[in-house]
C-alpha cells in the first residue's frame, strides 16, 4: 500500500471540503463501509473508524480506558500472558503468535496497537484460562428460549403449516396472523426476481490482491463504491429483496434438507419471532453488498437458534439502526468461501450490530474460519447497547474476532478462542468490555449476577482485554437473568455437538475445530498487539446495510464426510492438560 501524497494550499482545501461534504453526514451511519482494518494477509490499516462519532457515543477521553487487564495463561498451558492495558503503542515491539497464526507486521500496526502489561501485574491475580469442564450449568447453552429473548413464543399454539413452495412461504412469513411455519425442504429463491446483467459495481481494494478468489462489489447507491474502479457485475436480484417477516412467527426446519437459498430475512419493527433449525445460504457470495442472512431493525423478542449460515455475500446477521432485542444461539457461522475479502478462503463480513440500544445474548455459537466482524458492535445513534457473548467458539481466524466500538457494554465469558490472529480489535476509546480469564476476577460477578462468571480460554490466541471493571459492565447485563454459564471446556464440547441446523458444528473442510493439542500450546509473554476497527456502511431503516443473492448448489455439502464432534471432543478437549494426537 503506497502512501497518499497530500496536495498543498488551496487545492488541498478544496479537495478536503469536497470530501467532508460527502463524508460528514454519513460517517456515523457508516455508508462508506470498507474492510480497512489491519489484516496480516492484506496488510492494510485504517485509523480509528469511530472518531467522527465520539460526541454521541457517551464515552469520553483516555481516562475511560487503559485501566483494566488480567493475568492469563494459554489454553491448558503454563505460559503466562500479560494482562492488557489500553494505550497506543510507541515501542514498536513485535508480538509472538503461534505457528497456526500468521505474524503481523507493518509500521502502522506497531504504531497504533496497545501493548500488554508485564506478567504478574494486572487486574486480578488468579490462574485459569484452561479448558476446565467442571461446574456450570446449561443456562447459556440451551435448546429453550433464554437470555434477553427468553420470553419469546413465536407463533405459539398456531397449527403448523408446511409451505408448498416459495410463494406460499413468502406469504406466510409476511402475514399479520400468528403462524408456525415448518420447513421440510430447500426453498430456493434464486431467479425469482430475475438477474441484473452488467449492472453497476466496483472493484474493492481487497479484490486487487487476489482477483481469482476475491469479492467484487455491487454498487447499491450508498457511496461505498466512490473512489473505486468501476466494474460491471451480474448478480441474482433476489438477494436484494429479503423476505419480510411479520410478528408472532415460528419458522422451524423439520428435516435435514430445510434451507432458505438465495434470500435472507428482514425483521423490522415487529416482535416475537423464532428462526430455528435450517440453513440460510448462497446469497450472492461473490459480491460485497450481495445480501444479508438476517437483518434486524427495531425488532423485539427475536430468537435465532440452530441456523447454519453459509455462502452469503454480506453479513450473516446484522442489527441497525433502531434497537433490537434478540438471543442468537447455537448457530454455525460457516465462513468457508471461494470468494474472500481477505484472500484466504474465509468470509469477513460475519455479524454487524449497530442498533441504538440493542440487547443481545450471543451464546453457544460456532464461528468457523471467519476473518472479521465476529461480531462488530458499535452504537452510533445514541443509547447504550448491551451484549453478552458467552460459551461460544471462535475457531481459526487470519484476521480478528471481536470488534468492540463505542456506546456498548459487553460481557465476554466462558468462550474458547483457537488459532485466532487477533481476538479483539481495540481503539483509543473502545466500548466497555469485561472479559475475565482468571478465577479471582470471575468471582467479582457474584455480587451483581448472583453467580461467578466463567473464564475465557485461548489457544494460539491472545486474551481479550477488559476495558472496564466488572461493576460497570455487569449492572447492564444483569437484567438478562442468565442462570449460569458453562466453563470453557464443557462449552466447547457442547458447541461442537449442537451448533448449526444439523446439530454438528463442523466446517466444510472437516478439520477439527479445536485441533491438535488441548494442552501445552502456550503463548509468549510480553507485548500483545490488538487492532482497530473500521467504519461500516448502513442505509436507512429497511434493509439498512446489505441485500443480494448467490450462486452455487441449492444444497449445502459442508459437513459431509467429517468426523463426529463427539469423538473429536473426547480426543482433543476434555481436561485442560490432555494431549491430542
XYZ file of C-alpha atoms in Angstrom:
581
model
C 0.000 0.000 0.000
C 1.575 3.240 -1.083
C 1.290 6.458 0.872
C -1.094 9.115 -0.385
C 0.563 12.443 -1.168
C -1.318 15.413 0.249
C -1.666 18.356 -2.147
C -0.745 21.736 -0.704
C -2.576 25.052 -0.417
C -5.999 25.890 -1.881
C -6.147 22.665 -3.896
C -5.910 20.595 -0.736
C -8.564 22.743 0.971
C -10.936 22.271 -1.961
C -10.441 18.513 -2.013
C -10.778 18.284 1.755
C -14.040 20.285 1.846
C -15.418 18.243 -1.031
C -14.596 15.095 0.890
C -16.270 16.410 4.038
C -19.433 17.292 2.162
C -19.785 13.630 1.276
C -18.454 12.013 4.412
C -19.582 14.090 7.360
C -23.246 13.271 7.104
C -22.660 9.598 6.548
C -19.639 8.735 8.657
C -21.697 7.805 11.695
C -24.173 5.741 9.712
C -21.124 4.269 8.033
C -22.202 4.456 4.416
C -18.553 4.262 3.439
C -18.000 0.840 4.952
C -14.859 -0.988 3.893
C -12.652 -3.663 5.392
C -9.783 -1.314 6.052
C -8.723 -2.855 9.341
C -5.296 -4.350 9.720
C -5.082 -7.879 8.347
C -1.815 -9.857 8.173
C -2.569 -11.089 4.658
C -3.974 -7.862 3.258
C -1.530 -5.618 5.151
C -3.971 -2.719 5.337
C -4.542 -0.422 8.286
C -7.158 2.198 8.982
C -7.197 4.847 11.700
C -9.826 4.836 14.418
C -13.109 4.445 12.474
C -15.323 5.808 15.210
C -13.590 9.133 15.786
C -16.329 11.130 13.997
C -18.979 9.543 16.221
C -17.459 10.159 19.653
C -19.698 13.070 20.551
C -22.808 10.869 20.522
C -21.229 7.760 21.951
C -21.228 8.913 25.553
C -17.685 7.662 26.026
C -15.054 10.153 26.860
C -11.330 10.556 26.721
C -8.369 8.418 27.533
C -9.165 8.201 31.247
C -12.009 5.816 30.464
C -9.712 3.196 29.019
C -6.367 1.584 29.684
C -7.018 0.555 33.266
C -8.294 -2.974 33.371
C -6.245 -6.024 32.480
C -5.995 -9.637 33.554
C -3.213 -12.079 34.098
C -3.919 -15.044 31.840
C -2.447 -18.247 30.567
C -2.828 -20.167 27.363
C -5.443 -22.886 26.978
C -4.307 -25.783 29.117
C -0.753 -24.474 29.127
C 1.587 -22.958 31.669
C 2.761 -19.861 29.802
C 1.627 -16.528 31.191
C 0.320 -13.760 29.001
C 0.367 -10.244 30.424
C -2.956 -8.603 31.190
C -3.766 -5.932 28.642
C -3.792 -2.211 29.132
C -5.213 0.089 26.505
C -2.916 2.796 25.289
C -1.295 3.435 21.975
C 1.908 1.595 21.283
C 5.040 3.638 20.958
C 7.725 0.990 21.457
C 7.314 -0.776 18.132
C 7.646 -4.181 19.786
C 6.638 -7.332 17.990
C 4.228 -9.844 19.454
C 4.668 -13.569 19.037
C 1.933 -15.689 17.502
C 1.725 -19.468 17.418
C 2.622 -21.443 14.305
C -1.012 -21.541 13.226
C -1.314 -17.746 13.129
C 0.409 -15.577 10.623
C 2.501 -12.893 12.329
C 1.526 -9.270 11.693
C 3.824 -6.541 10.584
C 3.985 -3.010 9.262
C 4.789 0.355 10.751
C 1.191 1.417 11.322
C 0.431 -1.798 13.141
C 3.306 -1.252 15.562
C 2.493 2.426 15.933
C -1.170 2.158 16.842
C -1.546 -1.091 18.761
C -1.973 -1.233 22.539
C 0.635 -3.189 24.480
C 0.332 -5.719 27.272
C 1.367 -5.405 30.858
C 4.270 -7.329 32.261
C 3.476 -10.819 33.619
C 2.334 -10.733 37.206
C 0.672 -7.330 37.026
C -2.897 -6.709 36.051
C -6.425 -6.680 37.363
C -6.931 -9.852 39.444
C -4.332 -12.459 40.250
C -5.800 -15.936 39.861
C -4.994 -18.637 37.340
C -7.488 -20.045 34.874
C -7.990 -19.958 31.142
C -7.649 -23.737 30.812
C -10.257 -25.982 29.241
C -11.839 -26.940 32.526
C -15.087 -28.871 32.251
C -16.038 -28.637 35.908
C -19.042 -26.766 37.237
C -21.502 -24.520 35.458
C -24.945 -25.306 34.098
C -26.685 -25.081 30.753
C -28.075 -21.588 31.262
C -26.065 -20.171 28.367
C -26.371 -23.165 26.025
C -29.954 -24.273 25.831
C -32.488 -25.532 23.320
C -35.094 -23.369 25.040
C -35.506 -19.580 24.798
C -33.047 -17.864 27.112
C -31.150 -14.646 27.573
C -32.600 -11.309 26.521
C -35.239 -13.034 24.344
C -36.266 -15.606 26.961
C -39.907 -14.512 26.728
C -40.240 -15.264 23.003
C -43.113 -17.539 21.962
C -43.175 -17.089 18.181
C -46.346 -18.424 16.595
C -47.404 -20.006 19.863
C -50.088 -22.679 19.535
C -50.974 -21.953 15.901
C -51.396 -25.078 13.785
C -48.119 -25.820 11.973
C -48.115 -25.259 8.214
C -45.644 -26.672 5.668
C -45.431 -24.247 2.696
C -45.900 -25.891 -0.692
C -43.486 -23.569 -2.494
C -41.513 -20.334 -2.241
C -44.551 -18.169 -2.947
C -46.612 -19.647 -0.154
C -43.681 -19.392 2.237
C -43.244 -15.708 1.435
C -46.936 -15.055 2.013
C -46.995 -16.893 5.330
C -43.952 -15.037 6.596
C -45.373 -11.598 5.846
C -48.886 -12.220 7.184
C -50.247 -10.398 10.232
C -51.515 -13.592 11.818
C -49.518 -15.780 14.223
C -48.016 -18.731 12.366
C -45.877 -21.802 12.980
C -44.140 -22.487 9.674
C -42.369 -25.821 9.197
C -39.677 -26.110 6.530
C -39.224 -29.617 5.138
C -37.126 -28.933 2.027
C -34.977 -26.420 0.176
C -36.841 -23.206 -0.680
C -34.689 -21.781 -3.462
C -35.432 -18.158 -4.352
C -32.665 -17.689 -6.880
C -34.064 -16.451 -10.188
C -37.418 -15.418 -8.725
C -36.605 -11.716 -9.212
C -34.536 -12.151 -12.340
C -30.889 -11.345 -12.977
C -29.235 -7.956 -13.077
C -26.858 -8.259 -16.028
C -23.879 -5.943 -16.472
C -25.068 -3.713 -13.656
C -23.110 -1.115 -11.696
C -20.390 -2.432 -9.459
C -16.851 -1.717 -8.392
C -13.526 -3.298 -7.516
C -12.710 -3.295 -3.773
C -9.094 -2.802 -2.790
C -9.001 -6.326 -1.428
C -10.007 -7.781 -4.795
C -6.885 -6.325 -6.365
C -4.854 -8.520 -4.029
C -6.492 -11.759 -5.202
C -8.765 -11.396 -8.255
C -9.013 -15.162 -8.651
C -10.688 -15.643 -5.266
C -11.797 -12.218 -4.018
C -15.133 -10.403 -3.938
C -16.271 -7.738 -6.374
C -18.900 -5.304 -5.087
C -22.379 -4.315 -6.173
C -22.970 -0.563 -6.240
C -26.162 -0.167 -4.215
C -26.002 3.629 -4.224
C -24.748 4.401 -0.710
C -21.373 5.804 -1.727
C -19.341 2.718 -0.901
C -18.051 2.382 -4.454
C -16.953 6.001 -4.773
C -13.243 6.237 -5.433
C -13.069 2.620 -6.524
C -12.659 1.381 -10.075
C -15.983 0.735 -11.800
C -16.795 -2.828 -12.780
C -19.893 -4.318 -14.400
C -21.369 -7.142 -12.346
C -24.079 -9.723 -12.926
C -25.998 -10.977 -9.931
C -29.270 -12.519 -8.800
C -31.709 -9.808 -7.734
C -33.488 -11.992 -5.181
C -30.809 -11.259 -2.595
C -31.610 -7.543 -2.779
C -35.188 -8.355 -1.811
C -35.179 -10.044 1.597
C -38.144 -11.982 2.897
C -40.330 -9.802 5.121
C -41.238 -11.402 8.443
C -44.257 -10.294 10.471
C -44.809 -10.543 14.207
C -45.578 -13.787 16.048
C -43.895 -16.258 13.748
C -42.036 -19.513 14.309
C -40.010 -20.656 11.296
C -38.648 -24.106 12.099
C -36.794 -26.648 9.983
C -38.176 -30.154 10.426
C -35.867 -32.069 8.073
C -32.157 -32.187 7.309
C -32.888 -30.566 3.928
C -34.581 -27.488 5.377
C -32.988 -24.395 3.835
C -33.655 -20.916 2.505
C -31.452 -20.285 -0.528
C -30.835 -17.005 -2.326
C -32.691 -14.633 0.027
C -32.314 -13.528 3.608
C -34.821 -12.153 6.121
C -35.719 -8.600 7.107
C -37.322 -8.466 10.572
C -38.259 -4.819 11.020
C -40.394 -3.137 13.680
C -42.023 -6.410 14.660
C -41.830 -8.691 17.687
C -41.868 -12.297 18.820
C -40.139 -14.246 16.028
C -38.299 -17.572 16.136
C -35.918 -18.791 13.406
C -34.719 -22.295 14.174
C -33.012 -25.338 12.694
C -32.424 -24.646 8.996
C -29.818 -23.269 6.630
C -29.589 -19.789 5.140
C -27.147 -19.799 2.273
C -25.963 -18.820 -1.180
C -26.932 -15.178 -1.295
C -24.621 -13.782 -3.976
C -21.457 -14.916 -2.177
C -19.288 -13.471 -4.962
C -20.193 -9.883 -4.123
C -19.767 -7.388 -1.317
C -23.223 -5.937 -0.729
C -24.540 -9.235 -2.014
C -27.165 -9.629 0.711
C -27.617 -10.335 4.425
C -28.756 -13.533 6.065
C -30.874 -11.936 8.815
C -31.407 -8.190 9.228
C -32.934 -6.953 12.498
C -34.259 -3.390 12.685
C -36.227 -2.335 15.743
C -37.219 -5.965 16.296
C -38.129 -7.222 19.770
C -38.010 -10.727 21.246
C -36.228 -12.442 18.356
C -34.640 -15.877 18.781
C -32.204 -17.041 16.073
C -31.271 -20.595 17.007
C -29.527 -23.545 15.350
C -29.162 -21.833 11.982
C -26.277 -22.666 9.666
C -25.142 -19.588 7.731
C -23.076 -20.317 4.626
C -22.005 -18.555 1.404
C -23.614 -15.170 1.970
C -22.214 -12.106 0.227
C -22.505 -9.705 3.126
C -23.380 -10.011 6.849
C -24.712 -13.299 8.161
C -26.612 -11.258 10.784
C -26.847 -7.531 11.292
C -28.774 -5.153 13.532
C -29.493 -1.474 12.966
C -30.354 1.244 13.262
C -33.277 1.035 15.715
C -32.766 -1.071 18.823
C -33.472 -4.790 18.768
C -33.722 -7.429 21.489
C -32.572 -10.897 20.497
C -30.943 -14.148 21.515
C -28.554 -15.543 18.908
C -27.757 -19.084 19.995
C -26.374 -22.424 18.850
C -25.667 -21.228 15.321
C -22.909 -22.313 12.952
C -21.363 -19.362 11.138
C -19.587 -21.294 8.402
C -17.179 -18.811 6.859
C -15.514 -21.104 4.323
C -15.847 -19.498 0.894
C -14.250 -19.273 -2.533
C -14.916 -15.509 -2.604
C -12.927 -13.984 0.215
C -12.488 -10.296 1.059
C -9.306 -11.337 2.878
C -7.966 -13.542 0.078
C -7.730 -16.655 2.263
C -10.940 -18.624 1.576
C -12.614 -17.137 4.658
C -15.598 -14.823 4.996
C -15.006 -11.400 6.539
C -18.485 -9.856 6.877
C -19.877 -12.043 9.680
C -22.012 -10.106 12.184
C -22.559 -6.341 12.314
C -24.542 -4.729 15.150
C -25.312 -1.007 15.056
C -28.704 -0.851 16.724
C -29.111 2.111 19.074
C -29.761 0.271 22.316
C -29.642 -3.395 21.281
C -29.958 -6.073 23.950
C -28.341 -9.222 22.563
C -27.472 -12.597 24.075
C -24.876 -14.366 21.909
C -24.490 -17.904 23.236
C -23.338 -21.334 22.131
C -22.304 -20.254 18.633
C -19.509 -21.586 16.436
C -17.628 -19.012 14.367
C -15.752 -21.125 11.885
C -12.872 -19.608 9.877
C -14.347 -16.109 9.974
C -11.711 -13.456 9.253
C -13.545 -10.478 10.757
C -16.594 -8.954 12.469
C -17.412 -11.814 14.786
C -19.187 -9.670 15.858
C -18.539 -5.984 15.092
C -20.544 -3.930 17.606
C -20.907 -0.177 17.853
C -23.618 2.240 18.887
C -23.631 5.211 16.563
C -27.010 6.827 17.177
C -27.048 7.319 20.938
C -28.349 4.984 23.611
C -26.328 2.128 25.014
C -26.226 -1.379 23.548
C -25.625 -4.400 25.770
C -24.215 -7.741 24.608
C -23.483 -10.942 26.479
C -21.037 -13.052 24.444
C -20.907 -16.372 26.230
C -19.926 -20.019 25.689
C -19.125 -19.586 22.011
C -16.199 -20.921 19.986
C -14.073 -18.713 17.771
C -12.079 -21.082 15.614
C -9.334 -20.156 13.164
C -9.226 -16.562 12.024
C -6.494 -14.945 9.973
C -7.903 -11.564 10.996
C -9.925 -10.633 14.069
C -12.882 -11.928 16.041
C -14.439 -9.215 18.236
C -14.614 -5.577 17.163
C -15.943 -3.535 20.068
C -16.673 0.111 19.314
C -18.153 2.948 21.368
C -21.544 3.100 23.063
C -21.658 -0.564 24.068
C -21.385 -2.735 27.154
C -20.172 -6.311 26.641
C -19.635 -9.245 28.991
C -17.364 -11.812 27.333
C -17.231 -15.048 29.367
C -16.771 -18.784 29.002
C -15.687 -18.585 25.356
C -12.918 -20.503 23.584
C -10.584 -18.848 21.058
C -8.354 -21.142 18.990
C -5.917 -20.098 16.270
C -7.159 -16.506 16.147
C -4.686 -13.865 14.960
C -6.448 -11.013 16.786
C -9.109 -11.873 19.310
C -10.287 -8.283 19.650
C -9.836 -5.010 17.807
C -9.457 -2.134 20.215
C -9.402 1.558 19.554
C -8.306 4.564 21.544
C -11.824 4.680 23.068
C -13.357 1.212 22.871
C -16.661 0.154 24.343
C -16.993 -1.117 27.892
C -15.887 -4.753 27.935
C -15.355 -7.166 30.804
C -13.618 -10.378 29.686
C -12.391 -12.390 32.682
C -9.814 -15.112 32.291
C -8.783 -15.722 35.866
C -10.605 -17.079 38.886
C -10.182 -14.052 41.126
C -11.784 -11.778 38.551
C -14.595 -14.255 37.828
C -15.626 -14.081 41.486
C -16.405 -10.385 41.057
C -19.571 -11.325 39.171
C -21.192 -12.898 42.226
C -22.486 -9.724 43.832
C -24.297 -8.474 40.714
C -25.190 -11.665 38.800
C -25.601 -13.981 41.789
C -23.034 -16.361 40.292
C -19.412 -16.425 39.294
C -18.529 -15.635 35.701
C -16.728 -18.264 33.650
C -13.220 -17.556 32.319
C -12.420 -17.352 28.635
C -9.814 -19.781 27.315
C -7.281 -19.438 24.490
C -5.018 -21.500 22.288
C -2.779 -19.763 19.754
C -4.714 -16.619 20.553
C -4.158 -13.560 22.703
C -6.582 -12.827 25.578
C -9.455 -10.427 25.009
C -8.670 -7.385 27.161
C -11.129 -5.826 29.574
C -11.655 -2.091 29.242
C -13.974 -1.594 32.222
C -14.441 -3.037 35.680
C -16.928 -5.756 36.465
C -19.258 -3.373 38.277
C -19.597 -1.060 35.285
C -20.430 -3.860 32.851
C -22.442 -6.278 34.966
C -25.136 -3.813 36.052
C -26.199 -3.564 32.397
C -26.054 -7.317 31.780
C -27.883 -8.319 34.990
C -31.426 -7.774 33.587
C -30.753 -10.642 31.161
C -31.113 -13.019 34.161
C -28.937 -15.784 32.735
C -28.901 -18.641 35.242
C -25.325 -19.617 34.531
C -22.585 -20.248 32.007
C -20.541 -23.340 31.264
C -16.796 -23.493 31.849
C -14.970 -23.212 28.527
C -14.088 -26.896 28.154
C -17.672 -28.017 28.604
C -18.859 -25.194 26.357
C -16.523 -26.396 23.605
C -17.872 -29.937 23.870
C -21.454 -28.737 23.706
C -20.981 -26.254 20.866
C -19.210 -28.825 18.707
C -22.093 -31.240 19.058
C -25.013 -28.818 18.808
C -24.137 -25.746 16.708
C -25.960 -25.393 13.426
C -29.080 -26.906 11.963
C -27.661 -30.429 11.686
C -26.509 -30.476 15.289
C -22.899 -30.527 14.188
C -20.604 -27.561 14.295
C -18.462 -28.922 11.503
C -16.858 -26.950 8.722
C -16.671 -27.935 5.089
C -13.016 -28.797 5.468
C -13.738 -31.393 8.122
C -10.842 -30.113 10.214
C -11.117 -30.341 13.981
C -12.432 -27.126 15.421
C -10.073 -27.449 18.310
C -7.458 -29.480 16.526
C -4.187 -30.818 17.835
C -3.282 -30.357 21.465
C -5.612 -29.107 24.122
C -2.758 -28.501 26.491
C 0.709 -27.088 26.269
C 0.186 -24.630 23.425
C 1.175 -21.560 25.379
C 1.541 -18.072 24.016
C 4.547 -15.919 24.617
C 4.883 -13.474 27.446
C 5.283 -9.832 26.532
C 3.799 -7.383 24.069
C 0.382 -8.362 22.800
C -0.991 -6.403 19.879
C -4.567 -5.637 19.126
C -6.105 -3.622 16.306
C -8.611 -1.038 15.224
C -11.978 -1.419 13.549
C -13.365 0.335 10.518
C -16.444 2.264 9.520
C -19.328 0.318 8.087
C -21.958 1.233 5.540
C -25.556 1.466 6.520
C -28.611 2.590 4.686
C -31.806 3.756 6.282
C -34.224 1.609 8.208
C -35.495 -1.089 5.888
C -32.547 -3.235 4.943
C -30.032 -0.908 6.497
C -26.870 -2.372 5.149
C -26.995 -5.002 2.505
C -29.046 -7.421 0.486
C -28.479 -9.600 -2.551
C -28.257 -13.301 -3.568
C -25.906 -16.003 -4.831
C -24.926 -18.912 -6.990
C -23.949 -22.439 -6.175
C -25.531 -25.681 -5.092
C -29.052 -25.489 -3.777
C -27.994 -27.874 -1.066
C -25.002 -27.272 1.153
C -22.452 -30.040 1.324
C -20.439 -28.665 4.202
C -20.024 -31.218 6.960
C -20.120 -34.196 4.606
C -17.671 -36.951 5.360
C -16.446 -35.339 8.558
C -15.560 -36.927 11.850
C -18.175 -36.555 14.557
C -17.745 -33.795 17.073
C -18.207 -36.130 19.985
C -15.174 -38.229 19.142
C -13.052 -35.175 18.343
C -14.004 -33.527 21.606
C -13.089 -36.636 23.538
C -9.682 -36.763 21.876
C -8.830 -33.078 21.987
C -10.741 -31.194 24.605
C -11.707 -32.940 27.778
C -9.403 -31.841 30.566
C -7.144 -28.852 30.336
C -3.968 -30.882 30.172
C -4.963 -33.628 27.739
C -2.860 -34.034 24.651
C -4.270 -34.611 21.215
C -2.746 -36.932 18.682
